[in-house]
mmCIF file of C-alpha atoms in Angstrom:
data_model
loop_
_atom_site.group_PDB
_atom_site.id
_atom_site.type_symbol
_atom_site.label_atom_id
_atom_site.label_comp_id
_atom_site.label_asym_id
_atom_site.label_seq_id
_atom_site.Cartn_x
_atom_site.Cartn_y
_atom_site.Cartn_z
ATOM 1 C CA MET A 13 -0.034 0.065 0.054
ATOM 2 C CA THR A 14 1.094 3.676 -0.657
ATOM 3 C CA PRO A 15 -0.670 6.690 0.123
ATOM 4 C CA HIS A 16 -2.351 6.688 -2.913
ATOM 5 C CA ILE A 17 -2.986 2.820 -3.847
ATOM 6 C CA GLU A 18 -4.660 0.786 -1.346
ATOM 7 C CA ALA A 19 -4.245 -2.414 -3.159
ATOM 8 C CA LYS A 20 -2.195 -5.291 -2.268
ATOM 9 C CA LEU A 21 1.001 -6.101 -4.395
ATOM 10 C CA GLU A 22 -0.455 -8.997 -6.101
ATOM 11 C CA ASP A 23 -3.696 -7.088 -7.033
ATOM 12 C CA ILE A 24 -1.622 -5.028 -9.569
ATOM 13 C CA ALA A 25 -0.379 -6.900 -12.807
ATOM 14 C CA PRO A 26 2.775 -6.132 -14.439
ATOM 15 C CA ASN A 27 1.184 -4.636 -17.280
ATOM 16 C CA VAL A 28 -1.157 -1.523 -16.654
ATOM 17 C CA ILE A 29 -3.074 0.520 -18.913
ATOM 18 C CA MET A 30 -3.966 4.051 -17.872
ATOM 19 C CA PRO A 31 -6.726 6.104 -18.839
ATOM 20 C CA GLY A 32 -7.058 9.536 -17.232
ATOM 21 C CA ASP A 33 -11.054 9.313 -16.676
ATOM 22 C CA PRO A 34 -11.936 6.917 -13.505
ATOM 23 C CA ASN A 35 -15.227 6.397 -15.454
ATOM 24 C CA ARG A 36 -13.186 5.136 -18.401
ATOM 25 C CA ALA A 37 -11.302 2.713 -16.394
ATOM 26 C CA LYS A 38 -14.584 1.433 -14.850
ATOM 27 C CA TYR A 39 -15.974 1.165 -18.511
ATOM 28 C CA ILE A 40 -13.369 -0.807 -20.127
ATOM 29 C CA ALA A 41 -13.160 -3.371 -17.060
ATOM 30 C CA GLU A 42 -16.714 -4.055 -17.516
ATOM 31 C CA LYS A 43 -16.699 -3.863 -21.276
ATOM 32 C CA PHE A 44 -13.311 -5.944 -22.061
ATOM 33 C CA LEU A 45 -11.961 -7.657 -18.862
ATOM 34 C CA THR A 46 -13.100 -11.022 -17.381
ATOM 35 C CA ASP A 47 -13.198 -11.603 -13.739
ATOM 36 C CA ALA A 48 -12.444 -7.816 -13.291
ATOM 37 C CA LYS A 49 -11.847 -7.017 -9.672
ATOM 38 C CA LEU A 50 -11.772 -3.379 -8.158
ATOM 39 C CA VAL A 51 -8.698 -3.074 -6.417
ATOM 40 C CA ASN A 52 -8.199 0.844 -5.916
ATOM 41 C CA THR A 53 -10.694 3.544 -4.980
ATOM 42 C CA VAL A 54 -8.279 6.159 -2.675
ATOM 43 C CA ARG A 55 -8.997 9.560 -3.882
ATOM 44 C CA GLY A 56 -11.585 8.536 -6.591
ATOM 45 C CA GLU A 57 -8.938 7.051 -8.820
ATOM 46 C CA LEU A 58 -10.385 3.536 -9.889
ATOM 47 C CA ALA A 59 -8.341 0.192 -10.564
ATOM 48 C CA PHE A 60 -9.290 -2.892 -11.780
ATOM 49 C CA THR A 61 -7.684 -6.237 -12.090
ATOM 50 C CA GLY A 62 -8.927 -8.586 -14.434
ATOM 51 C CA TYR A 63 -7.780 -10.969 -17.640
ATOM 52 C CA TYR A 64 -7.949 -10.162 -21.302
ATOM 53 C CA ASN A 65 -7.404 -13.097 -23.463
ATOM 54 C CA GLY A 66 -5.922 -14.785 -20.537
ATOM 55 C CA VAL A 67 -3.777 -12.102 -19.881
ATOM 56 C CA LYS A 68 -3.798 -10.430 -16.558
ATOM 57 C CA VAL A 69 -3.884 -6.502 -16.576
ATOM 58 C CA THR A 70 -4.975 -3.664 -14.331
ATOM 59 C CA ILE A 71 -6.626 -0.749 -15.634
ATOM 60 C CA PHE A 72 -5.881 2.217 -13.486
ATOM 61 C CA SER A 73 -6.976 5.836 -14.064
ATOM 62 C CA SER A 74 -4.274 8.586 -13.607
ATOM 63 C CA GLY A 75 -6.558 11.733 -12.729
ATOM 64 C CA MET A 76 -5.647 14.740 -14.531
ATOM 65 C CA GLY A 77 -2.192 16.532 -15.474
ATOM 66 C CA ILE A 78 1.365 15.653 -14.990
ATOM 67 C CA PRO A 79 1.443 15.467 -11.126
ATOM 68 C CA SER A 80 -1.604 13.048 -10.879
ATOM 69 C CA MET A 81 0.315 10.937 -13.501
ATOM 70 C CA GLY A 82 3.532 11.499 -11.863
ATOM 71 C CA ILE A 83 2.271 10.383 -8.407
ATOM 72 C CA TYR A 84 0.383 6.950 -9.792
ATOM 73 C CA SER A 85 2.826 6.059 -12.385
ATOM 74 C CA TYR A 86 5.624 6.619 -9.620
ATOM 75 C CA GLU A 87 4.247 4.520 -7.239
ATOM 76 C CA LEU A 88 3.127 1.346 -9.604
ATOM 77 C CA PHE A 89 6.943 1.556 -10.957
ATOM 78 C CA LYS A 90 8.333 1.525 -7.503
ATOM 79 C CA TYR A 91 6.034 -0.148 -5.061
ATOM 80 C CA TYR A 92 3.946 -2.503 -7.265
ATOM 81 C CA ASN A 93 7.009 -3.570 -9.662
ATOM 82 C CA VAL A 94 5.019 -2.950 -12.526
ATOM 83 C CA GLN A 95 6.825 -3.589 -16.039
ATOM 84 C CA ASN A 96 4.676 -1.772 -18.689
ATOM 85 C CA ILE A 97 2.122 1.148 -18.694
ATOM 86 C CA ILE A 98 0.376 2.162 -21.763
ATOM 87 C CA ARG A 99 -1.619 5.647 -21.269
ATOM 88 C CA ILE A 100 -4.663 5.852 -23.394
ATOM 89 C CA GLY A 101 -6.417 9.174 -23.372
ATOM 90 C CA SER A 102 -7.373 12.123 -25.564
ATOM 91 C CA ALA A 103 -5.978 14.862 -27.297
ATOM 92 C CA GLY A 104 -6.128 18.180 -29.127
ATOM 93 C CA SER A 105 -4.974 18.280 -32.960
ATOM 94 C CA TYR A 106 -2.610 20.975 -33.939
ATOM 95 C CA THR A 107 -2.547 19.987 -37.694
ATOM 96 C CA GLU A 108 -4.674 19.396 -40.657
ATOM 97 C CA ASP A 109 -3.457 15.517 -40.839
ATOM 98 C CA LEU A 110 -5.017 14.510 -37.419
ATOM 99 C CA ASN A 111 -8.945 14.716 -37.276
ATOM 100 C CA VAL A 112 -11.512 13.922 -34.581
ATOM 101 C CA LYS A 113 -11.193 10.234 -33.818
ATOM 102 C CA ASP A 114 -7.835 9.660 -35.137
ATOM 103 C CA ILE A 115 -5.318 7.796 -33.376
ATOM 104 C CA LEU A 116 -1.780 9.135 -32.419
ATOM 105 C CA LEU A 117 0.982 6.662 -30.816
ATOM 106 C CA VAL A 118 3.398 9.094 -29.523
ATOM 107 C CA ASN A 119 7.144 8.862 -30.579
ATOM 108 C CA GLU A 120 8.170 11.934 -28.438
ATOM 109 C CA CYS A 121 6.879 14.089 -25.648
ATOM 110 C CA TYR A 122 8.041 17.658 -25.312
ATOM 111 C CA SER A 123 6.879 19.809 -22.281
ATOM 112 C CA LYS A 124 8.044 22.992 -20.135
ATOM 113 C CA SER A 125 7.068 21.063 -17.006
ATOM 114 C CA SER A 126 9.322 21.294 -14.044
ATOM 115 C CA TYR A 127 8.368 17.574 -13.367
ATOM 116 C CA LYS A 128 11.442 15.993 -12.395
ATOM 117 C CA ILE A 129 13.337 13.306 -10.539
ATOM 118 C CA GLU A 130 16.943 13.268 -8.593
ATOM 119 C CA GLY A 131 18.036 16.382 -11.051
ATOM 120 C CA GLU A 132 16.679 14.651 -14.577
ATOM 121 C CA ASN A 133 14.548 17.355 -16.095
ATOM 122 C CA LYS A 134 15.012 16.957 -19.999
ATOM 123 C CA GLU A 135 12.387 19.050 -22.506
ATOM 124 C CA VAL A 136 11.715 16.241 -25.027
ATOM 125 C CA LEU A 137 11.403 12.322 -23.677
ATOM 126 C CA PRO A 138 11.155 9.254 -25.965
ATOM 127 C CA SER A 139 8.346 6.723 -25.797
ATOM 128 C CA ASN A 140 9.770 2.880 -25.308
ATOM 129 C CA SER A 141 10.576 1.407 -28.694
ATOM 130 C CA ILE A 142 9.702 -1.787 -28.027
ATOM 131 C CA LEU A 143 6.409 -1.148 -26.655
ATOM 132 C CA ASN A 144 6.101 1.348 -29.765
ATOM 133 C CA GLU A 145 6.792 -1.755 -32.254
ATOM 134 C CA LYS A 146 4.422 -4.295 -30.355
ATOM 135 C CA ILE A 147 2.048 -1.263 -30.574
ATOM 136 C CA MET A 148 2.566 -0.570 -34.494
ATOM 137 C CA LEU A 149 2.265 -4.243 -35.183
ATOM 138 C CA THR A 150 -0.953 -4.812 -33.163
ATOM 139 C CA SER A 151 -2.294 -1.645 -35.259
ATOM 140 C CA LYS A 152 -1.549 -3.664 -38.628
ATOM 141 C CA THR A 153 -3.252 -6.728 -37.529
ATOM 142 C CA LEU A 154 -6.261 -4.961 -36.182
ATOM 143 C CA GLY A 155 -6.692 -3.263 -39.421
ATOM 144 C CA LEU A 156 -6.128 0.393 -37.645
ATOM 145 C CA ASN A 157 -4.568 3.035 -39.680
ATOM 146 C CA ILE A 158 -2.733 4.837 -36.526
ATOM 147 C CA THR A 159 -0.114 7.951 -36.911
ATOM 148 C CA LEU A 160 3.423 7.708 -34.861
ATOM 149 C CA GLY A 161 3.955 11.390 -33.869
ATOM 150 C CA ASN A 162 5.035 13.971 -31.228
ATOM 151 C CA THR A 163 2.953 15.404 -28.446
ATOM 152 C CA TYR A 164 3.317 18.615 -26.291
ATOM 153 C CA CYS A 165 2.148 17.790 -22.787
ATOM 154 C CA ALA A 166 0.976 20.805 -21.296
ATOM 155 C CA GLU A 167 0.450 21.760 -17.461
ATOM 156 C CA SER A 168 -2.257 24.279 -18.087
ATOM 157 C CA PHE A 169 -5.315 23.409 -19.676
ATOM 158 C CA TYR A 170 -6.222 27.096 -20.515
ATOM 159 C CA GLU A 171 -2.506 28.237 -21.700
ATOM 160 C CA LEU A 172 -3.650 31.236 -23.212
ATOM 161 C CA ASP A 173 -0.186 32.536 -24.404
ATOM 162 C CA LEU A 174 0.778 29.625 -26.025
ATOM 163 C CA ASN A 175 2.339 29.769 -29.348
ATOM 164 C CA VAL A 176 1.435 26.665 -31.323
ATOM 165 C CA LYS A 177 3.091 27.572 -34.741
ATOM 166 C CA ASP A 178 6.429 27.583 -32.272
ATOM 167 C CA LEU A 179 5.810 24.206 -31.036
ATOM 168 C CA ILE A 180 5.652 22.687 -34.477
ATOM 169 C CA ASP A 181 8.291 24.071 -35.942
ATOM 170 C CA LYS A 182 10.617 23.452 -32.902
ATOM 171 C CA TYR A 183 9.254 20.316 -31.968
ATOM 172 C CA ASN A 184 7.452 18.712 -34.572
ATOM 173 C CA VAL A 185 4.604 18.086 -32.335
ATOM 174 C CA LYS A 186 0.905 17.265 -33.990
ATOM 175 C CA CYS A 187 -1.084 17.539 -30.736
ATOM 176 C CA VAL A 188 -1.484 18.558 -27.237
ATOM 177 C CA GLU A 189 -2.543 16.666 -23.810
ATOM 178 C CA MET A 190 -1.642 16.674 -20.089
ATOM 179 C CA GLU A 191 -0.098 13.368 -18.635
ATOM 180 C CA THR A 192 2.496 11.902 -20.923
ATOM 181 C CA TYR A 193 5.394 13.780 -19.804
ATOM 182 C CA SER A 194 5.678 12.518 -16.355
ATOM 183 C CA LEU A 195 4.894 8.847 -17.154
ATOM 184 C CA PHE A 196 8.050 8.749 -19.365
ATOM 185 C CA THR A 197 10.054 10.536 -16.785
ATOM 186 C CA ASN A 198 9.185 7.798 -14.361
ATOM 187 C CA SER A 199 9.653 4.942 -16.869
ATOM 188 C CA ILE A 200 12.984 6.181 -17.896
ATOM 189 C CA TYR A 201 14.377 6.762 -14.258
ATOM 190 C CA PHE A 202 12.759 2.982 -13.051
ATOM 191 C CA ASN A 203 14.307 1.665 -16.400
ATOM 192 C CA ARG A 204 10.494 0.358 -17.206
ATOM 193 C CA ARG A 205 8.556 0.796 -20.446
ATOM 194 C CA ALA A 206 6.063 3.276 -21.072
ATOM 195 C CA SER A 207 4.196 4.367 -24.204
ATOM 196 C CA ALA A 208 1.063 6.560 -24.951
ATOM 197 C CA ILE A 209 -1.801 6.274 -27.545
ATOM 198 C CA LEU A 210 -3.956 9.176 -27.884
ATOM 199 C CA THR A 211 -7.296 9.890 -29.749
ATOM 200 C CA ILE A 212 -8.005 13.182 -30.981
ATOM 201 C CA SER A 213 -10.818 14.396 -28.894
ATOM 202 C CA ASP A 214 -10.879 18.334 -30.344
ATOM 203 C CA SER A 215 -9.312 19.895 -33.389
ATOM 204 C CA PHE A 216 -8.019 23.285 -33.210
ATOM 205 C CA VAL A 217 -7.824 23.280 -36.840
ATOM 206 C CA THR A 218 -11.077 22.576 -37.900
ATOM 207 C CA LYS A 219 -12.823 23.433 -34.214
ATOM 208 C CA THR A 220 -14.771 20.168 -33.755
ATOM 209 C CA SER A 221 -14.795 18.121 -30.697
ATOM 210 C CA LEU A 222 -16.201 14.853 -29.055
ATOM 211 C CA SER A 223 -18.938 15.266 -26.459
ATOM 212 C CA SER A 224 -18.300 14.099 -22.848
ATOM 213 C CA GLU A 225 -19.697 11.005 -22.995
ATOM 214 C CA GLU A 226 -18.184 10.171 -26.428
ATOM 215 C CA ARG A 227 -14.701 10.862 -24.543
ATOM 216 C CA GLU A 228 -15.808 8.440 -21.878
ATOM 217 C CA LYS A 229 -16.806 5.386 -23.953
ATOM 218 C CA GLY A 230 -16.241 6.039 -27.792
ATOM 219 C CA PHE A 231 -12.530 5.391 -27.781
ATOM 220 C CA ASN A 232 -12.942 1.486 -28.342
ATOM 221 C CA ASP A 233 -10.326 1.129 -31.083
ATOM 222 C CA MET A 234 -7.488 2.861 -28.743
ATOM 223 C CA ILE A 235 -8.508 0.741 -25.880
ATOM 224 C CA LYS A 236 -8.495 -2.751 -27.686
ATOM 225 C CA LEU A 237 -5.121 -1.607 -29.394
ATOM 226 C CA ALA A 238 -3.755 -1.114 -25.863
ATOM 227 C CA LEU A 239 -4.921 -4.237 -24.557
ATOM 228 C CA GLU A 240 -4.246 -6.523 -27.632
ATOM 229 C CA SER A 241 -0.631 -5.074 -27.521
ATOM 230 C CA ILE A 242 -0.198 -5.848 -23.767
ATOM 231 C CA ALA A 243 -1.586 -9.196 -24.290
ATOM 232 C CA ASN A 244 0.756 -10.078 -26.705
ATOM 233 C CA LEU A 245 4.257 -8.637 -25.307
#
């Protein structure tokens, strides 16, 4: 147990999928897992452990933002010996190439965040190449057309002075989200594997967006991709 996780050590699988929304974690467990068991409710962050195609997997909500993801992924890596985490979440598109409901597999994550562990604070962090290769292969098996690209991880949802053109030009980012940077920081520090799969929920180009219900329950392609990738590691 930790200050934020009440689960026993054996209640958490070595492979974890982390949506941001607790309701999405519940939805995934009920729709996709067998023998799912609720193993955490601390601070409203829900975790369920069950089986997908016979493989034990934990679905653990991260909450919103770099600090929340930082706390939960740190504790999962350090105290629960988790080996692989795939973040699944929503993102806002900065380019015409990514439209609402499109899926992006994160290659690199750029952030201005001060989040760090023992002095490590790099602006750009990579996804794990082994996980990404597995996810790309799985997407082909499932017949999903996904994009490999970079994301900007913001600390503020309402970042009014943001120069998007500079981000695109300097870091080749295709979208923005709020959790991946601390996950990658922790995975690199603990020498574990992490990746992030993002579904575009908003487009800053076309000004279209998904409803809250669509965000919660309409990401089945992304969810299936993450589960199939974990099951075939």
